[in-house]
Tab-separated table of C-alpha atoms in Angstrom:
chain	number	residue	atom	x	y	z
A	122	UNK	CA	0.000	0.000	0.000
A	123	UNK	CA	1.543	3.295	-1.130
A	124	UNK	CA	0.417	6.574	0.406
A	125	UNK	CA	1.479	10.074	-0.576
A	126	UNK	CA	0.282	13.638	-0.122
A	127	UNK	CA	-0.028	16.588	-2.482
A	128	UNK	CA	-1.541	20.045	-2.893
A	129	UNK	CA	-3.150	21.204	-6.131
A	130	UNK	CA	-3.233	24.834	-7.272
A	131	UNK	CA	-4.619	26.446	-10.405
A	132	UNK	CA	-2.714	28.875	-12.632
A	133	UNK	CA	-3.777	31.789	-10.431
A	134	UNK	CA	-2.393	30.167	-7.278
A	135	UNK	CA	-5.793	29.156	-5.907
A	136	UNK	CA	-6.175	25.811	-4.171
A	137	UNK	CA	-8.196	23.268	-6.175
A	138	UNK	CA	-10.668	21.838	-3.721
A	139	UNK	CA	-12.876	18.747	-4.017
A	140	UNK	CA	-11.001	16.920	-6.749
A	141	UNK	CA	-13.010	13.848	-7.654
A	142	UNK	CA	-11.217	10.534	-8.245
A	143	UNK	CA	-12.135	10.579	-11.923
A	144	UNK	CA	-10.370	13.935	-12.347
A	145	UNK	CA	-7.028	12.654	-11.090
A	146	UNK	CA	-4.938	10.278	-13.167
A	147	UNK	CA	-2.335	8.223	-11.290
A	148	UNK	CA	0.478	6.551	-13.191
A	149	UNK	CA	3.105	4.191	-11.802
A	150	UNK	CA	5.929	3.580	-14.266
A	151	UNK	CA	3.668	4.955	-17.038
A	152	UNK	CA	0.915	2.437	-16.221
A	153	UNK	CA	-2.419	3.989	-15.214
A	154	UNK	CA	-3.767	2.773	-11.888
A	155	UNK	CA	-7.547	2.327	-12.144
A	156	UNK	CA	-8.211	2.250	-8.389
A	157	UNK	CA	-7.006	4.492	-5.586
A	158	UNK	CA	-8.332	6.331	-2.564
A	159	UNK	CA	-8.365	10.124	-2.336
A	160	UNK	CA	-9.053	12.187	0.786
A	161	UNK	CA	-9.003	15.949	1.417
A	162	UNK	CA	-7.624	16.727	4.894
A	163	UNK	CA	-7.458	20.035	6.764
A	164	UNK	CA	-3.994	20.215	8.301
A	165	UNK	CA	-4.210	23.886	9.221
A	166	UNK	CA	-1.669	26.591	8.423
A	167	UNK	CA	1.212	28.144	10.339
A	168	UNK	CA	0.636	31.887	10.087
A	169	UNK	CA	3.453	34.286	10.911
A	170	UNK	CA	2.633	37.993	11.183
A	171	UNK	CA	5.791	40.091	10.902
A	172	UNK	CA	5.463	43.773	11.848
A	173	UNK	CA	8.105	46.154	10.516
A	174	UNK	CA	7.472	48.954	12.977
A	175	UNK	CA	7.815	52.579	11.924
A	176	UNK	CA	6.123	55.982	12.267
A	177	UNK	CA	3.919	55.572	9.186
A	178	UNK	CA	2.003	52.732	10.882
A	179	UNK	CA	0.835	55.247	13.505
A	180	UNK	CA	-0.682	57.688	10.989
A	181	UNK	CA	-4.430	58.178	11.290
A	182	UNK	CA	-7.360	58.152	8.891
A	183	UNK	CA	-10.763	59.299	10.206
A	184	UNK	CA	-9.196	59.446	13.683
A	185	UNK	CA	-8.223	55.757	13.638
A	186	UNK	CA	-4.561	54.789	13.351
A	187	UNK	CA	-3.395	52.470	10.605
A	188	UNK	CA	-1.940	50.217	13.283
A	189	UNK	CA	-5.320	49.791	14.996
A	190	UNK	CA	-6.965	48.995	11.664
A	191	UNK	CA	-4.303	46.352	11.018
A	192	UNK	CA	-4.864	44.784	14.414
A	193	UNK	CA	-8.620	44.708	13.801
A	194	UNK	CA	-8.049	42.730	10.593
A	195	UNK	CA	-6.017	40.208	12.586
A	196	UNK	CA	-8.655	40.027	15.326
A	197	UNK	CA	-11.248	39.321	12.624
A	198	UNK	CA	-9.185	36.381	11.345
A	199	UNK	CA	-8.737	35.005	14.865
A	200	UNK	CA	-12.533	35.094	15.251
A	201	UNK	CA	-12.914	32.773	12.225
A	202	UNK	CA	-10.848	29.980	13.742
A	203	UNK	CA	-12.375	26.538	13.108
A	204	UNK	CA	-13.250	24.309	16.044
A	205	UNK	CA	-10.513	21.788	15.189
A	206	UNK	CA	-7.873	24.289	16.305
A	207	UNK	CA	-5.359	23.144	13.660
A	208	UNK	CA	-4.081	26.617	12.728
A	209	UNK	CA	-1.086	28.190	14.427
A	210	UNK	CA	-0.132	31.849	14.746
A	211	UNK	CA	3.088	33.634	15.633
A	212	UNK	CA	3.545	37.398	16.026
A	213	UNK	CA	6.983	38.779	15.214
A	214	UNK	CA	8.330	42.299	15.739
A	215	UNK	CA	11.759	43.657	14.845
A	216	UNK	CA	12.699	42.914	18.462
A	217	UNK	CA	11.803	39.219	18.182
A	218	UNK	CA	8.920	36.776	18.595
A	219	UNK	CA	6.156	37.882	20.961
A	220	UNK	CA	5.428	35.584	23.886
A	221	UNK	CA	2.307	33.539	23.128
A	222	UNK	CA	1.015	30.005	22.631
A	223	UNK	CA	1.071	29.481	18.853
A	224	UNK	CA	-1.724	26.901	19.056
A	225	UNK	CA	-4.170	28.847	21.248
A	226	UNK	CA	-6.373	31.589	19.675
A	227	UNK	CA	-7.051	33.081	23.111
A	228	UNK	CA	-3.315	33.549	23.565
A	229	UNK	CA	-3.053	35.175	20.112
A	230	UNK	CA	-5.789	37.621	21.081
A	231	UNK	CA	-4.101	38.488	24.365
A	232	UNK	CA	-0.667	38.954	22.792
A	233	UNK	CA	-2.066	41.140	20.015
A	234	UNK	CA	-3.984	43.313	22.479
A	235	UNK	CA	-0.850	43.754	24.591
A	236	UNK	CA	1.329	44.630	21.585
A	237	UNK	CA	1.529	48.443	21.731
A	238	UNK	CA	4.874	49.508	20.249
A	239	UNK	CA	6.037	53.136	20.310
A	240	UNK	CA	5.737	53.412	16.536
A	241	UNK	CA	6.587	57.119	16.310
A	242	UNK	CA	10.045	56.464	17.712
A	243	UNK	CA	10.887	53.227	15.889
A	244	UNK	CA	13.137	52.709	12.862
A	245	UNK	CA	12.018	50.137	10.251
A	246	UNK	CA	14.294	47.203	9.428
A	247	UNK	CA	14.326	43.669	8.078
A	248	UNK	CA	14.603	41.753	11.358
A	249	UNK	CA	10.966	40.675	11.740
A	250	UNK	CA	10.751	39.188	8.240
A	251	UNK	CA	14.078	37.382	8.598
A	252	UNK	CA	13.052	35.920	11.970
A	253	UNK	CA	9.684	34.815	10.578
A	254	UNK	CA	11.258	33.074	7.572
A	255	UNK	CA	13.850	31.296	9.716
A	256	UNK	CA	11.160	30.133	12.154
A	257	UNK	CA	8.909	28.909	9.339
A	258	UNK	CA	11.773	27.024	7.706
A	259	UNK	CA	12.501	25.174	10.943
A	260	UNK	CA	8.859	24.268	11.510
A	261	UNK	CA	8.286	23.195	7.901
A	262	UNK	CA	10.393	20.140	8.644
A	263	UNK	CA	7.635	18.965	10.998
A	264	UNK	CA	4.604	17.350	9.392
A	265	UNK	CA	2.472	18.453	6.462
A	266	UNK	CA	1.305	21.840	7.707
A	267	UNK	CA	2.209	24.705	5.361
A	268	UNK	CA	3.546	28.099	6.435
A	269	UNK	CA	2.579	31.590	5.326
A	270	UNK	CA	3.968	34.965	6.367
A	271	UNK	CA	2.154	38.304	6.401
A	272	UNK	CA	4.739	41.073	6.241
A	273	UNK	CA	3.346	44.462	7.320
A	274	UNK	CA	5.838	47.146	6.326
A	275	UNK	CA	6.498	50.762	5.388
A	276	UNK	CA	8.200	51.297	2.034
A	277	UNK	CA	11.708	49.803	2.392
A	278	UNK	CA	14.815	51.826	1.613
A	279	UNK	CA	17.040	50.990	-1.351
A	280	UNK	CA	19.452	49.139	0.938
A	281	UNK	CA	16.640	47.252	2.650
A	282	UNK	CA	15.295	46.091	-0.723
A	283	UNK	CA	18.515	44.119	-1.250
A	284	UNK	CA	18.014	42.207	1.996
A	285	UNK	CA	14.280	41.863	1.338
A	286	UNK	CA	14.837	40.166	-1.999
A	287	UNK	CA	17.224	37.635	-0.450
A	288	UNK	CA	14.916	36.856	2.475
A	289	UNK	CA	11.842	36.328	0.292
A	290	UNK	CA	13.851	34.200	-2.156
A	291	UNK	CA	14.797	32.022	0.829
A	292	UNK	CA	11.143	31.706	1.769
A	293	UNK	CA	10.110	30.857	-1.793
A	294	UNK	CA	12.741	28.122	-2.145
A	295	UNK	CA	11.361	26.509	1.024
A	296	UNK	CA	7.694	26.608	-0.009
A	297	UNK	CA	6.768	29.513	2.290
A	298	UNK	CA	4.321	32.041	0.883
A	299	UNK	CA	4.889	35.696	1.749
A	300	UNK	CA	1.957	38.115	1.747
A	301	UNK	CA	2.912	41.801	1.875
A	302	UNK	CA	0.835	44.674	3.176
A	303	UNK	CA	2.612	47.888	2.236
A	304	UNK	CA	1.630	50.760	4.530
A	305	UNK	CA	1.660	54.232	3.003
A	306	UNK	CA	-0.173	56.761	0.826
A	307	UNK	CA	-2.145	55.696	-2.246
A	308	UNK	CA	0.353	57.326	-4.615
A	309	UNK	CA	2.799	54.541	-3.718
A	310	UNK	CA	0.789	52.333	-6.096
A	311	UNK	CA	2.496	53.746	-9.197
A	312	UNK	CA	6.047	53.493	-7.843
A	313	UNK	CA	8.620	50.981	-9.007
A	314	UNK	CA	9.192	49.985	-5.381
A	315	UNK	CA	5.576	48.982	-4.815
A	316	UNK	CA	5.512	47.020	-8.065
A	317	UNK	CA	8.685	45.246	-6.976
A	318	UNK	CA	7.125	44.301	-3.627
A	319	UNK	CA	4.106	42.927	-5.485
A	320	UNK	CA	6.415	40.896	-7.706
A	321	UNK	CA	8.289	39.460	-4.742
A	322	UNK	CA	5.056	38.445	-3.004
A	323	UNK	CA	3.550	36.825	-6.084
A	324	UNK	CA	6.744	34.938	-6.924
A	325	UNK	CA	6.522	33.278	-3.500
A	326	UNK	CA	2.875	32.372	-4.148
A	327	UNK	CA	1.618	35.175	-1.914
A	328	UNK	CA	-0.292	38.397	-2.530
A	329	UNK	CA	0.247	42.136	-2.178
A	330	UNK	CA	-1.931	44.953	-0.807
A	331	UNK	CA	-1.317	48.684	-0.399
A	332	UNK	CA	-2.980	50.140	2.684
A	333	UNK	CA	-3.243	53.895	3.231
A	334	UNK	CA	-5.720	53.638	6.101
A	335	UNK	CA	-8.806	54.325	4.002
A	336	UNK	CA	-9.266	50.927	2.355
A	337	UNK	CA	-10.938	47.800	3.656
A	338	UNK	CA	-8.169	45.328	4.417
A	339	UNK	CA	-8.379	41.895	2.760
A	340	UNK	CA	-10.161	39.138	4.669
A	341	UNK	CA	-7.245	36.980	5.797
A	342	UNK	CA	-9.422	33.869	5.951
A	343	UNK	CA	-9.745	34.063	2.146
A	344	UNK	CA	-5.976	34.194	1.748
A	345	UNK	CA	-5.067	31.551	4.313
A	346	UNK	CA	-7.807	28.935	4.263
A	347	UNK	CA	-6.784	27.487	0.855
A	348	UNK	CA	-3.329	26.770	2.304
A	349	UNK	CA	-4.758	24.738	5.190
A	350	UNK	CA	-5.670	21.657	3.129
A	351	UNK	CA	-3.813	18.724	1.637
A	352	UNK	CA	-4.792	15.625	-0.332
A	353	UNK	CA	-3.881	12.123	0.838
A	354	UNK	CA	-3.851	9.473	-1.861
A	355	UNK	CA	-3.233	5.757	-1.447
A	356	UNK	CA	-3.220	2.764	-3.765
A	357	UNK	CA	-2.023	-0.806	-4.000
A	358	UNK	CA	1.181	-0.860	-6.011
A	359	UNK	CA	1.756	-3.164	-8.970
A	360	UNK	CA	5.446	-3.244	-8.136
A	361	UNK	CA	6.703	-6.713	-7.185
A	362	UNK	CA	10.451	-6.120	-7.446
A	363	UNK	CA	12.665	-3.734	-5.453
A	364	UNK	CA	13.960	-0.710	-7.328
A	365	UNK	CA	13.075	2.816	-8.422
A	366	UNK	CA	9.542	3.550	-9.599
A	367	UNK	CA	8.143	6.720	-11.096
A	368	UNK	CA	4.844	8.042	-9.753
A	369	UNK	CA	3.017	10.721	-11.741
A	370	UNK	CA	-0.200	12.577	-10.923
A	371	UNK	CA	-2.101	14.391	-13.661
């Protein structure tokens, strides 16, 4: 009995859910296997939120700070947590990982409420993203759960872009998706820097959003839920001799 796991995504990066057995062709050494079992399993997702603190996050729109709006979007995602409790969350600042239980939504809520950095007096950097990627890489070695990072950042400097590209390339090569929320005025949208951030995010399989404080932030459940599933497939092999065998899914 041979068992393996896989994820299926369409050309736009969306997870293909509810594949029926007749839609999946399984070949072992170029021979089609007529019978196999297929199961969709929710493994959950490891979600890292990396804050790159800086004064622009404290700016206000309609008397509400950007930072508070960002936290509300995270609180809204926490409120959607399924009863199986399979998701994990880690909050990362440029000073390090915040103390919390990554498997307990109540702990996430408490840690996020207590996180009140002095944004006006902080200098942005690359530490939070680097820490998040390193942590995700270590945890990706454990089980089938996938990792995703939300990087909340002001517009990086020219020097920081060099480090940013290397860090996100490291994430991409390890199957870690990086979502980027760029915080700043709407006229950032036409800049080469914003387009480059969008490119970096999409190359990792993630998404990009520019937030000035006026927009509705994306619903994180829509971005993360597709990453929380995996297919398990099993079949009885035709192989009767030891050696190398090619398995292909179409």
